[in-house]
Coordinates of N, CA and C in Angstrom, one line a residue:
Chain A
K793 N 76.6 108.2 85.4 CA 77.3 109.2 84.5 C 77.2 108.0 83.3
A794 N 77.2 109.1 82.1 CA 77.1 108.2 80.4 C 78.4 106.9 80.5
G795 N 78.0 106.1 80.2 CA 79.1 104.9 79.9 C 79.6 105.0 78.5
V796 N 80.4 104.2 78.3 CA 81.3 104.5 77.1 C 80.5 104.3 76.2
T797 N 80.3 105.1 74.8 CA 79.8 104.0 73.6 C 80.4 104.3 72.5
Q798 N 79.7 103.3 71.7 CA 80.7 103.5 70.2 C 79.4 103.6 69.4
T799 N 80.8 104.1 67.9 CA 79.5 104.4 66.6 C 80.1 104.1 65.9
P800 N 80.2 103.4 64.7 CA 78.7 103.1 65.0 C 77.7 101.9 65.3
R801 N 77.0 100.8 66.1 CA 76.7 100.1 66.3 C 77.3 99.1 65.2
Y802 N 76.2 98.6 64.8 CA 76.7 97.9 63.0 C 76.8 98.4 61.9
L803 N 77.8 98.0 61.0 CA 78.2 98.1 60.0 C 78.1 96.7 59.0
I804 N 78.2 97.1 57.9 CA 78.7 96.0 56.6 C 79.6 96.5 55.6
K805 N 80.5 95.8 55.8 CA 81.7 96.5 54.5 C 82.0 95.5 53.7
T806 N 82.4 96.4 52.6 CA 82.9 95.0 51.3 C 84.7 94.7 50.8
R807 N 84.8 93.3 51.4 CA 86.2 93.3 50.9 C 87.5 94.3 50.5
G808 N 88.5 95.1 51.3 CA 89.3 96.1 50.4 C 89.0 97.5 50.7
Q809 N 87.7 97.5 51.4 CA 87.6 98.9 51.6 C 88.1 98.8 53.0
Q810 N 88.2 99.9 53.5 CA 88.5 100.4 54.9 C 87.5 101.0 55.9
V811 N 87.6 101.3 57.4 CA 86.6 101.3 58.2 C 87.3 102.2 58.6
T812 N 85.8 103.5 59.9 CA 86.5 103.8 61.2 C 85.7 103.9 61.9
L813 N 86.2 103.2 63.1 CA 85.1 103.2 64.6 C 85.9 103.9 65.8
S814 N 84.6 104.5 65.9 CA 84.8 105.6 66.7 C 84.1 105.3 68.1
C815 N 85.0 105.4 69.3 CA 84.7 105.6 71.1 C 84.5 106.2 71.7
S816 N 83.9 107.0 73.0 CA 84.4 107.8 73.8 C 84.3 107.6 75.3
P817 N 84.5 107.6 75.6 CA 85.1 106.6 77.1 C 84.3 107.6 78.1
I818 N 84.0 107.0 79.1 CA 83.5 107.7 80.7 C 84.3 109.1 80.1
S819 N 83.8 110.0 81.0 CA 84.2 111.3 80.9 C 84.8 111.3 82.3
G820 N 86.3 111.5 82.1 CA 87.2 112.2 83.4 C 88.3 110.0 82.6
H821 N 88.1 109.5 81.6 CA 88.9 108.5 81.6 C 89.7 109.0 80.2
R822 N 90.8 108.9 80.9 CA 92.4 109.0 79.6 C 92.5 107.3 79.4
S823 N 92.0 106.3 79.2 CA 93.0 104.7 79.5 C 91.4 104.8 78.3
V824 N 91.8 104.4 77.3 CA 90.9 103.6 76.3 C 92.0 102.0 75.2
S825 N 91.1 100.7 75.7 CA 91.6 100.1 74.6 C 90.4 99.5 73.5
W826 N 91.4 98.8 72.8 CA 90.5 98.3 72.0 C 90.3 96.8 71.8
Y827 N 89.5 96.0 71.9 CA 89.6 94.3 71.8 C 89.0 94.0 70.4
Q828 N 89.2 93.0 69.7 CA 88.1 92.0 68.6 C 87.9 91.0 69.0
Q829 N 86.3 90.8 69.2 CA 86.1 89.7 69.7 C 85.7 88.9 68.2
T830 N 86.2 87.4 68.9 CA 85.0 86.5 67.8 C 85.2 85.6 68.1
P831 N 84.2 84.3 67.5 CA 83.1 83.1 67.6 C 84.9 81.8 68.0
G832 N 85.8 82.2 67.2 CA 86.8 81.4 67.1 C 88.0 81.7 67.9
Q833 N 88.3 82.9 67.9 CA 89.2 83.1 68.7 C 89.8 84.4 70.1
G834 N 88.0 84.1 70.6 CA 87.6 85.2 71.2 C 87.7 86.6 71.9
L835 N 88.1 86.8 72.6 CA 88.8 88.6 73.2 C 91.1 88.7 73.1
Q836 N 90.2 89.1 71.5 CA 91.9 89.9 71.2 C 91.8 90.9 72.0
F837 N 93.1 91.8 72.4 CA 93.3 92.4 72.4 C 94.4 93.2 71.4
L838 N 94.0 94.1 71.0 CA 94.1 94.9 69.3 C 95.7 96.3 70.1
F839 N 94.4 97.3 71.2 CA 96.0 98.2 71.6 C 95.2 98.9 72.7
E840 N 95.6 99.7 73.4 CA 95.0 101.0 74.2 C 96.5 102.3 74.1
Y841 N 95.5 102.7 74.4 CA 96.0 104.3 74.2 C 95.8 104.9 75.7
F842 N 96.3 106.0 75.8 CA 96.1 106.7 76.8 C 96.9 107.6 77.1
S843 N 96.4 109.5 77.3 CA 97.4 110.9 76.9 C 97.4 110.3 75.5
E844 N 96.1 109.9 74.0 CA 96.9 110.6 73.2 C 98.1 109.6 73.0
T845 N 98.9 108.8 73.2 CA 100.0 107.9 72.5 C 99.6 106.7 73.3
Q846 N 100.2 106.1 72.3 CA 99.5 103.8 72.1 C 100.7 103.5 73.3
R847 N 100.5 103.0 74.2 CA 100.8 102.2 75.7 C 101.5 101.0 75.2
N848 N 100.0 100.0 74.8 CA 100.3 98.7 74.8 C 99.8 98.7 73.6
K849 N 100.1 97.2 72.1 CA 99.7 96.9 71.2 C 99.0 95.3 71.1
G850 N 98.7 95.2 70.4 CA 98.7 93.2 70.4 C 99.2 92.4 69.0
N851 N 98.7 91.6 68.8 CA 99.8 91.2 68.1 C 98.8 91.1 66.4
F852 N 98.5 92.1 66.3 CA 97.5 92.6 64.9 C 98.4 92.8 63.4
P853 N 98.1 92.8 62.5 CA 98.9 92.7 61.4 C 98.2 94.8 61.6
G854 N 99.7 95.1 60.6 CA 99.7 97.2 60.8 C 98.0 97.6 59.6
R855 N 97.7 96.7 59.4 CA 96.6 97.1 58.6 C 95.2 98.1 60.1
F856 N 95.4 97.4 61.4 CA 95.2 97.7 62.3 C 95.5 98.9 63.1
S857 N 95.2 100.6 63.2 CA 95.7 101.1 63.1 C 94.7 102.1 64.6
G858 N 95.2 103.2 65.2 CA 94.5 103.7 66.0 C 95.6 104.8 66.4
R859 N 94.0 105.7 67.1 CA 94.7 107.0 67.6 C 93.6 107.6 68.7
Q860 N 94.4 108.3 69.5 CA 93.5 108.9 70.3 C 93.6 110.3 70.5
F861 N 92.3 111.3 70.6 CA 92.4 112.7 70.5 C 92.5 113.3 72.5
S862 N 92.2 114.0 72.4 CA 93.6 115.2 73.2 C 91.4 115.0 74.1
N863 N 90.5 114.7 73.9 CA 89.8 114.7 74.4 C 89.3 113.5 75.1
S864 N 90.1 112.0 74.4 CA 90.5 111.3 74.9 C 89.4 110.5 73.7
R865 N 88.6 110.8 73.2 CA 87.9 109.9 72.7 C 88.8 109.3 71.6
S866 N 88.7 108.3 70.6 CA 89.0 107.7 70.0 C 89.0 106.7 68.7
E867 N 89.8 106.2 67.7 CA 89.2 105.8 67.0 C 90.3 105.1 66.0
M868 N 89.6 103.2 65.6 CA 90.4 102.4 65.3 C 90.0 102.7 63.0
N869 N 90.9 102.0 62.5 CA 90.6 102.1 61.4 C 91.5 101.5 60.9
V870 N 90.6 100.2 60.1 CA 91.5 98.7 59.7 C 91.0 98.9 57.9
S871 N 92.8 98.3 57.8 CA 92.4 99.1 55.7 C 92.3 97.6 55.2
T872 N 92.0 97.6 53.7 CA 91.8 96.6 53.3 C 91.3 95.3 53.8
L873 N 90.1 95.6 53.8 CA 89.5 95.0 54.7 C 89.2 92.9 54.6
E874 N 89.2 92.7 55.0 CA 89.3 90.9 54.5 C 88.1 90.6 55.1
L875 N 87.7 89.0 55.1 CA 86.4 88.6 55.7 C 86.3 87.7 57.2
G876 N 87.7 87.5 57.6 CA 88.1 87.5 58.9 C 88.2 88.4 58.9
D877 N 87.8 90.0 59.0 CA 88.3 91.0 60.6 C 86.8 90.8 60.8
S878 N 85.4 90.0 60.0 CA 84.3 90.6 60.7 C 83.8 90.2 62.2
A879 N 83.6 90.8 63.1 CA 83.9 90.4 64.2 C 83.6 91.7 64.9
L880 N 83.1 91.4 66.1 CA 82.6 92.9 67.2 C 84.3 93.3 67.6
Y881 N 83.0 94.5 67.8 CA 84.8 95.9 68.1 C 84.8 96.3 69.8
L882 N 85.0 95.8 69.8 CA 84.2 96.5 71.8 C 85.9 97.7 72.1
C883 N 85.3 98.7 72.6 CA 85.7 99.8 73.5 C 85.8 99.6 74.2
A884 N 87.0 99.7 75.8 CA 87.2 99.8 76.4 C 87.6 101.0 77.3
S885 N 86.9 101.9 78.6 CA 87.7 102.5 78.5 C 88.1 103.3 80.5
S886 N 89.7 103.5 81.1 CA 89.7 103.1 81.9 C 90.3 104.5 82.4
F887 N 90.3 104.8 84.0 CA 90.3 105.9 84.5 C 92.4 106.5 84.6
T888 N 92.6 105.7 85.1 CA 94.7 105.8 85.2 C 95.4 104.8 83.8
G889 N 94.8 104.0 83.4 CA 95.4 102.5 82.1 C 96.1 102.2 83.3
G890 N 96.6 102.9 84.5 CA 97.7 102.5 85.7 C 98.0 100.1 86.0
R891 N 98.4 100.1 87.0 CA 99.1 98.6 87.3 C 97.1 98.5 87.6
T892 N 96.4 99.1 88.2 CA 95.6 98.3 89.1 C 93.8 99.4 88.4
Y893 N 93.1 99.2 87.3 CA 92.4 99.3 87.4 C 90.7 98.6 86.9
E894 N 90.3 99.1 86.7 CA 88.5 99.0 86.2 C 88.0 99.1 84.4
Q895 N 88.6 98.4 83.7 CA 88.4 99.1 82.3 C 86.9 98.6 82.2
Y896 N 86.1 100.1 81.9 CA 84.8 99.5 81.1 C 84.3 99.6 80.2
F897 N 83.6 98.5 79.4 CA 83.3 97.9 77.7 C 82.2 98.8 77.7
G898 N 81.9 99.6 76.2 CA 80.8 99.3 75.8 C 80.4 98.4 74.6
P899 N 79.4 99.0 74.5 CA 79.1 98.1 73.6 C 79.1 97.3 72.7
G900 N 79.9 97.6 71.8 CA 80.7 97.4 70.0 C 80.4 97.3 69.8
T901 N 81.3 97.1 68.0 CA 80.8 97.4 67.2 C 80.4 96.2 66.7
R902 N 80.1 96.2 65.9 CA 79.8 95.0 64.8 C 80.0 95.1 63.7
L903 N 81.3 94.5 63.1 CA 81.5 95.0 61.9 C 81.3 93.2 60.6
T904 N 80.4 93.7 60.1 CA 80.5 92.3 59.0 C 81.4 92.8 57.7
V905 N 82.2 92.3 57.1 CA 82.5 92.3 56.0 C 82.2 91.2 55.0
T906 N 82.0 91.1 53.6 CA 81.5 90.5 52.7 C 82.1 90.5 51.6
Chain B
D903 N 102.4 89.0 81.4 CA 101.3 87.9 81.8 C 101.1 86.9 82.0
A904 N 100.7 86.5 83.7 CA 100.3 85.1 83.4 C 99.9 84.0 83.3
K905 N 99.2 83.5 82.7 CA 98.7 82.3 81.8 C 97.2 81.8 83.1
T906 N 95.5 81.8 82.8 CA 95.1 81.2 83.4 C 94.1 80.0 83.6
T907 N 94.1 79.1 84.3 CA 93.2 78.0 83.7 C 92.2 78.5 84.7
Q908 N 90.9 77.9 84.1 CA 89.8 78.0 84.0 C 88.4 77.3 84.1
P909 N 88.0 76.4 84.4 CA 87.1 75.3 84.1 C 86.0 75.6 83.0
T910 N 85.7 75.2 82.4 CA 85.2 76.4 80.5 C 83.5 76.5 80.6
S911 N 82.5 74.6 82.1 CA 81.5 75.5 82.0 C 81.1 74.7 83.4
M912 N 80.2 75.6 84.5 CA 80.0 74.9 85.4 C 78.0 75.8 85.8
D913 N 77.1 74.8 85.9 CA 76.1 74.7 86.3 C 75.9 75.1 88.1
C914 N 74.7 76.1 88.2 CA 74.7 76.5 90.0 C 72.9 77.3 90.0
A915 N 72.4 76.3 91.3 CA 71.2 76.8 91.9 C 71.0 78.0 91.5
E916 N 69.6 78.4 91.5 CA 69.1 80.2 91.3 C 69.1 80.5 93.0
G917 N 69.4 81.4 93.1 CA 69.9 81.3 94.7 C 70.3 80.8 95.7
R918 N 71.6 79.7 95.3 CA 72.5 79.5 96.2 C 74.0 80.0 95.1
A919 N 75.2 79.9 96.2 CA 76.4 80.2 96.0 C 77.0 79.9 94.6
A920 N 77.7 80.6 93.7 CA 78.2 80.0 92.2 C 79.5 80.0 92.6
N921 N 80.8 79.5 92.7 CA 82.6 79.4 93.6 C 82.5 79.2 92.1
L922 N 83.5 80.5 91.7 CA 84.1 79.8 90.2 C 85.6 80.1 90.6
P923 N 86.0 78.6 90.3 CA 87.3 78.6 90.5 C 88.3 79.5 89.2
C924 N 90.2 79.5 89.4 CA 90.7 80.5 88.7 C 92.0 79.4 89.5
N925 N 92.4 78.8 88.3 CA 94.3 79.7 88.6 C 95.5 79.3 87.9
H926 N 95.8 80.3 88.4 CA 97.5 80.9 88.1 C 98.5 81.4 88.7
S927 N 99.5 79.7 88.1 CA 100.7 79.5 89.2 C 101.6 80.1 88.5
T928 N 101.6 80.8 87.7 CA 102.7 81.4 87.3 C 102.8 83.1 87.5
I929 N 101.6 83.2 88.2 CA 101.4 84.7 88.6 C 102.8 85.7 89.5
S930 N 103.0 86.5 89.6 CA 104.2 87.1 89.4 C 103.9 88.3 90.7
G931 N 105.0 88.7 91.7 CA 104.3 90.0 92.9 C 103.3 90.9 92.7
N932 N 103.5 91.4 91.0 CA 103.2 92.9 90.9 C 102.1 92.5 90.1
E933 N 101.3 90.9 89.7 CA 99.9 91.3 89.0 C 98.8 91.1 90.0
Y934 N 98.3 91.7 89.5 CA 96.9 91.3 89.8 C 95.5 90.9 89.0
V935 N 95.1 90.3 89.9 CA 93.6 89.1 89.7 C 92.5 90.1 89.0
Y936 N 92.3 90.1 88.1 CA 91.0 91.1 88.1 C 89.7 89.2 86.8
W937 N 88.8 89.6 87.2 CA 87.3 89.5 87.1 C 86.5 90.1 86.1
Y938 N 85.5 89.6 85.3 CA 85.2 90.3 84.2 C 83.9 89.4 83.6
R939 N 82.7 89.6 82.9 CA 82.1 88.9 82.7 C 81.1 89.2 81.9
Q940 N 80.7 88.6 80.9 CA 80.3 88.3 79.8 C 79.1 88.2 79.2
I941 N 77.7 88.4 79.6 CA 76.4 88.6 79.2 C 76.1 88.3 77.7
H942 N 75.5 87.7 77.4 CA 75.5 87.6 75.7 C 75.1 89.3 74.9
S943 N 76.3 88.8 74.3 CA 76.2 89.9 73.0 C 76.4 91.4 73.3
Q944 N 76.8 91.2 75.5 CA 77.2 92.7 75.3 C 78.8 92.4 75.4
G945 N 79.3 94.1 76.3 CA 80.3 94.2 76.5 C 80.6 94.0 77.7
P946 N 82.1 93.1 78.1 CA 82.5 92.3 78.9 C 82.2 93.6 80.5
Q947 N 81.8 92.6 81.4 CA 81.8 93.7 82.3 C 82.6 93.4 84.0
Y948 N 83.7 95.1 84.6 CA 83.8 94.1 85.4 C 83.7 93.7 86.9
I949 N 83.8 92.9 87.6 CA 83.2 92.1 88.6 C 83.9 92.7 89.8
I950 N 85.4 92.7 90.1 CA 85.9 93.1 91.3 C 87.7 92.2 91.0
H951 N 88.3 92.7 91.9 CA 89.5 92.5 91.4 C 90.2 92.6 93.2
G952 N 92.2 92.7 92.8 CA 92.6 92.3 94.2 C 94.5 91.1 93.9
L953 N 94.8 92.1 95.1 CA 96.5 91.3 94.3 C 96.7 90.4 95.1
K954 N 96.5 90.5 96.7 CA 97.0 89.3 98.1 C 96.1 89.1 99.0
N955 N 95.1 90.0 99.2 CA 93.4 90.3 100.3 C 92.7 89.7 99.7
N956 N 91.8 89.4 100.4 CA 90.6 89.0 99.6 C 89.5 89.8 99.8
E957 N 89.1 90.5 98.6 CA 88.0 91.3 98.1 C 86.6 90.7 98.2
T958 N 85.4 92.2 99.0 CA 84.3 92.2 97.9 C 83.6 93.3 98.3
N959 N 83.0 93.8 96.9 CA 82.0 94.2 96.5 C 80.4 93.7 96.4
E960 N 80.2 94.7 95.8 CA 78.4 94.5 96.1 C 78.1 93.9 95.1
M961 N 79.0 93.2 94.4 CA 78.5 92.2 93.5 C 78.9 90.7 93.6
A962 N 80.3 91.1 94.0 CA 81.2 89.0 94.2 C 82.3 89.1 95.5
S963 N 82.3 88.3 95.5 CA 83.8 88.3 96.5 C 84.9 87.5 96.2
L964 N 86.5 88.0 96.2 CA 87.2 87.5 95.8 C 88.1 86.3 96.5
I965 N 88.0 85.6 96.4 CA 88.9 84.5 97.2 C 90.8 84.2 96.7
I966 N 91.9 85.0 97.8 CA 93.3 84.3 97.0 C 93.6 83.9 97.9
T967 N 94.4 82.9 97.0 CA 94.9 81.6 98.4 C 95.7 82.7 98.4
E968 N 96.8 82.1 99.5 CA 98.2 82.3 100.4 C 98.5 83.1 99.6
D969 N 99.5 81.4 99.1 CA 100.7 81.4 97.8 C 100.4 82.8 96.3
R970 N 99.2 83.0 96.5 CA 98.5 83.4 94.6 C 98.6 82.5 94.6
K971 N 98.4 81.4 94.1 CA 98.2 80.9 92.4 C 97.1 79.9 92.5
S972 N 96.1 81.1 93.1 CA 94.6 80.0 93.4 C 93.8 81.9 93.2
S973 N 92.1 81.6 92.6 CA 91.5 82.5 93.1 C 90.4 81.7 93.5
T974 N 89.3 82.3 94.1 CA 87.7 81.4 93.3 C 87.5 83.1 93.4
L975 N 86.2 83.4 93.3 CA 84.9 84.7 92.4 C 84.0 84.1 93.3
I976 N 83.2 84.1 93.8 CA 81.4 83.3 94.5 C 80.6 85.1 94.7
L977 N 80.5 84.4 93.8 CA 78.6 85.2 93.5 C 78.1 84.7 94.6
P978 N 77.7 85.4 95.9 CA 77.0 84.7 97.1 C 75.8 84.0 96.7
H979 N 74.4 84.9 96.0 CA 73.3 84.5 95.5 C 73.2 84.1 94.3
A980 N 73.4 83.0 93.4 CA 73.3 83.8 91.9 C 71.6 83.6 91.8
T981 N 71.5 84.6 90.8 CA 70.1 84.6 89.5 C 70.7 84.1 88.2
L982 N 69.4 84.0 87.5 CA 69.5 83.8 86.8 C 69.9 84.7 85.5
R983 N 69.6 86.7 85.9 CA 71.0 87.5 85.1 C 72.5 87.1 85.6
D984 N 72.8 85.7 86.5 CA 73.9 86.3 86.8 C 74.9 85.0 85.5
T985 N 73.5 84.1 84.8 CA 74.2 83.3 83.7 C 75.1 84.2 82.3
A986 N 76.7 83.8 82.2 CA 77.2 84.5 81.6 C 78.4 84.0 81.5
V987 N 79.9 84.2 81.1 CA 81.4 83.7 80.6 C 81.6 84.8 81.6
Y988 N 82.5 84.4 82.3 CA 82.9 84.6 84.1 C 84.5 84.0 83.3
Y989 N 85.3 85.3 82.8 CA 87.0 85.3 83.4 C 87.5 86.1 84.3
C990 N 89.2 84.8 84.1 CA 90.1 85.9 85.3 C 91.5 85.8 84.4
I991 N 91.0 86.8 85.4 CA 92.2 87.0 84.4 C 93.8 88.0 85.3
V992 N 94.7 87.7 85.1 CA 96.0 88.0 85.7 C 96.8 90.2 84.9
R993 N 96.7 90.5 85.4 CA 97.8 91.3 84.7 C 98.5 92.6 85.3
A994 N 98.9 92.3 84.6 CA 100.2 93.6 85.1 C 100.3 94.7 83.3
G995 N 99.8 94.4 82.3 CA 99.5 95.5 82.3 C 98.8 95.3 80.9
K996 N 98.4 94.7 79.2 CA 96.8 94.4 78.6 C 96.9 93.3 79.9
L997 N 95.6 93.2 79.8 CA 94.6 91.9 79.8 C 94.5 91.4 78.3
I998 N 94.6 90.1 79.0 CA 95.2 89.2 78.5 C 92.7 88.6 78.6
F999 N 92.5 87.8 77.4 CA 91.0 87.4 78.3 C 91.4 85.6 77.7
G1000 N 91.1 84.9 78.9 CA 91.3 83.6 77.9 C 89.8 83.4 77.9
Q1001 N 89.6 81.7 77.6 CA 88.2 81.4 76.9 C 87.6 81.1 78.3
G1002 N 87.4 81.6 79.6 CA 86.4 81.6 80.6 C 86.1 80.1 81.1
T1003 N 84.7 80.4 81.9 CA 84.0 79.6 82.3 C 82.3 80.5 82.8
T1004 N 81.9 79.5 81.5 CA 80.1 79.7 80.7 C 79.6 79.3 82.3
L1005 N 78.8 79.7 83.1 CA 77.9 80.0 83.9 C 76.8 80.4 84.0
Q1006 N 76.2 78.4 83.7 CA 74.9 78.6 84.1 C 73.7 78.5 85.2
V1007 N 73.7 79.9 85.1 CA 72.2 79.8 86.3 C 70.8 78.9 86.4
K1008 N 70.7 78.1 87.1 CA 69.2 76.8 86.2 C 68.2 77.1 88.0
P1009 N 67.5 77.0 87.6 CA 66.2 77.3 88.6 C 65.4 76.6 88.9

């Protein structure tokens, strides 16, 4: 079974621009979560989508948004990029997103903001 | 979600068992204990989870104390490829990753 795929793998953007990252979950998985990882803050939860609905949200500004499509693929968008948004963005999928579930992570998208 | 406390780093000799402790004294009855690990520059990898019984799979064993306030992840025969950051997470909703334990397996 193919794993979680994320595109692009690497991205360089300029301050003030916006960016869209894509995540394709494992076939049959309906829950997709997004995380930001930086050396200073570690792994931080952004949001979770289940059946096209945002179910949980982390503590990030409104510049960070996401959506999920009917085929469970998900995108996250960051508008008005800041230098501090440079990070590894990880997507994880799981089957049910319920109380007990294993999350499977993709390789991440490395975003550099200059 | 309950907070977890893990040692910052640990060493283990190759071939020996690695025992990684985690304290979660504020865990509530419906919260599961999850373990993930992250090998440098890769996405985190699920290892194991449990509620109150000990669990074992092909990767590791999870021992949860009777009062559920702490747990230990056991890698029975550590290899160099097990060098990673190990995260203990108590979850009823979203996953909250702490700083984890950096396990260094040495030859």
